[in-house]
Amino acid sequence: MRVNSNEVLDSSMSQQIIGLLNPLLAVTFSLTFFAFWLVQKDKRYILAFAGAYLAFGAGIFVSNVAIGAESSWHVFGTHLFYSISALLLFRGVSERAGHQSGTLLALVILAGITPVLIWIHSVSGLANLRIIVANASYAAIVLLAAGNLWHNRNSHRLDYWLFILFILMAIQFVVRPAAVLAVEGELLNSEYRGSVYYSVLNLVLSFITLMMAITLFAVCGLDYVRAQAGKVSKRPSGSDPVSHDEKIRQLREVMETGLFREHDLTLNQLCQKTGIHEYQLRALINQEMGYRNFREFLNSYRLREVQAHLSRPEFETVPITTIALDAGFNSIPSFNRVFKAEFGVSPSEYRAENQQPGAARQVSG
């Protein structure tokens, strides 16, 4: 597709304006997240959100204003900042969920794609393939983050909405360039900023930036309210200490019935089984029992059962995978990771050691 000089000039001016407004919007969001972190300094994932939006703003500025689209530095700079933004966003939501599976894969994808994008740019004057490859890599990172969100979803609808938003973001990364470029045809690097794709790119980025920021602001606010409610519920007054101990006893009794073996057990379901309000249950798990999150609390029971079975002769012929799945784990890689983090050896090594005479290691907590 070819565009005349007047269209290029008008489009260039509009993109320059958008190219300044979008980074300013992203920086504003970044500063807002930083303000959230100042009142919740134990929540490091909020800093990751702040960094993600700051890097995102830098990427938009490079893409729109700073460097010409014909330059390889345009490709490198844009991809560098967008990659940092994607990794920090992945890190933030995964850390909040307490499940960071795929971190190494995310790094490998983004690092591996960088030279590929520069090579494509150097051998072809067309932007089509480079755009599709870059967007596919970003979609992969977003899907990895969505997987961590789903794996550790809880009862609040905000967590489900955040998961849906990540899925929609991944879809648009793939569909948008394919659909728009199919309409425009071949797109030269020199015509990149004057293209329909580029206009749609900025509009979609603006919308996604806004929706994601609003959702993450709500998530940070929700976490703050929950933390404050937990502190209030922890304060003793009159008969509160007795009630407090009773709730811990009740929680342990319910878990010892084997409820932890349910693969998709959620915090809301545990609340219903124990009759304890969610904010109180969170306070018990995090502040009283010392677990970082619900998933770690749940895994402690599962690990204890796996540990016992691996140490008993009657389970010697049962596959470790079967033992792990029966204990409630629904991901073998995740099970292997948390098991080794707890015991310092792999499940098979633990079984080999503890089938011999001697004391078994004990799960802490």
mmCIF file of C-alpha atoms in Angstrom, residues 67-79 117-122:
data_model
loop_
_atom_site.group_PDB
_atom_site.id
_atom_site.type_symbol
_atom_site.label_atom_id
_atom_site.label_comp_id
_atom_site.label_asym_id
_atom_site.label_seq_id
_atom_site.Cartn_x
_atom_site.Cartn_y
_atom_site.Cartn_z
ATOM 1 C CA ILE A 67 14.041 7.074 16.315
ATOM 2 C CA GLY A 68 13.024 6.737 12.665
ATOM 3 C CA ALA A 69 11.236 3.510 11.707
ATOM 4 C CA GLU A 70 13.853 2.757 9.018
ATOM 5 C CA SER A 71 16.622 2.435 11.618
ATOM 6 C CA SER A 72 17.644 -0.847 13.240
ATOM 7 C CA TRP A 73 17.920 1.108 16.496
ATOM 8 C CA HIS A 74 14.179 1.743 16.234
ATOM 9 C CA VAL A 75 13.591 -2.012 16.198
ATOM 10 C CA PHE A 76 16.067 -2.704 18.992
ATOM 11 C CA GLY A 77 14.956 0.167 21.256
ATOM 12 C CA THR A 78 11.241 -0.484 20.870
ATOM 13 C CA HIS A 79 11.590 -4.226 21.435
ATOM 14 C CA LEU A 117 13.810 -9.012 14.645
ATOM 15 C CA ILE A 118 16.982 -7.067 13.855
ATOM 16 C CA TRP A 119 17.905 -9.615 11.168
ATOM 17 C CA ILE A 120 14.447 -9.424 9.573
ATOM 18 C CA HIS A 121 14.673 -5.638 9.547
ATOM 19 C CA SER A 122 18.123 -5.727 7.940
#
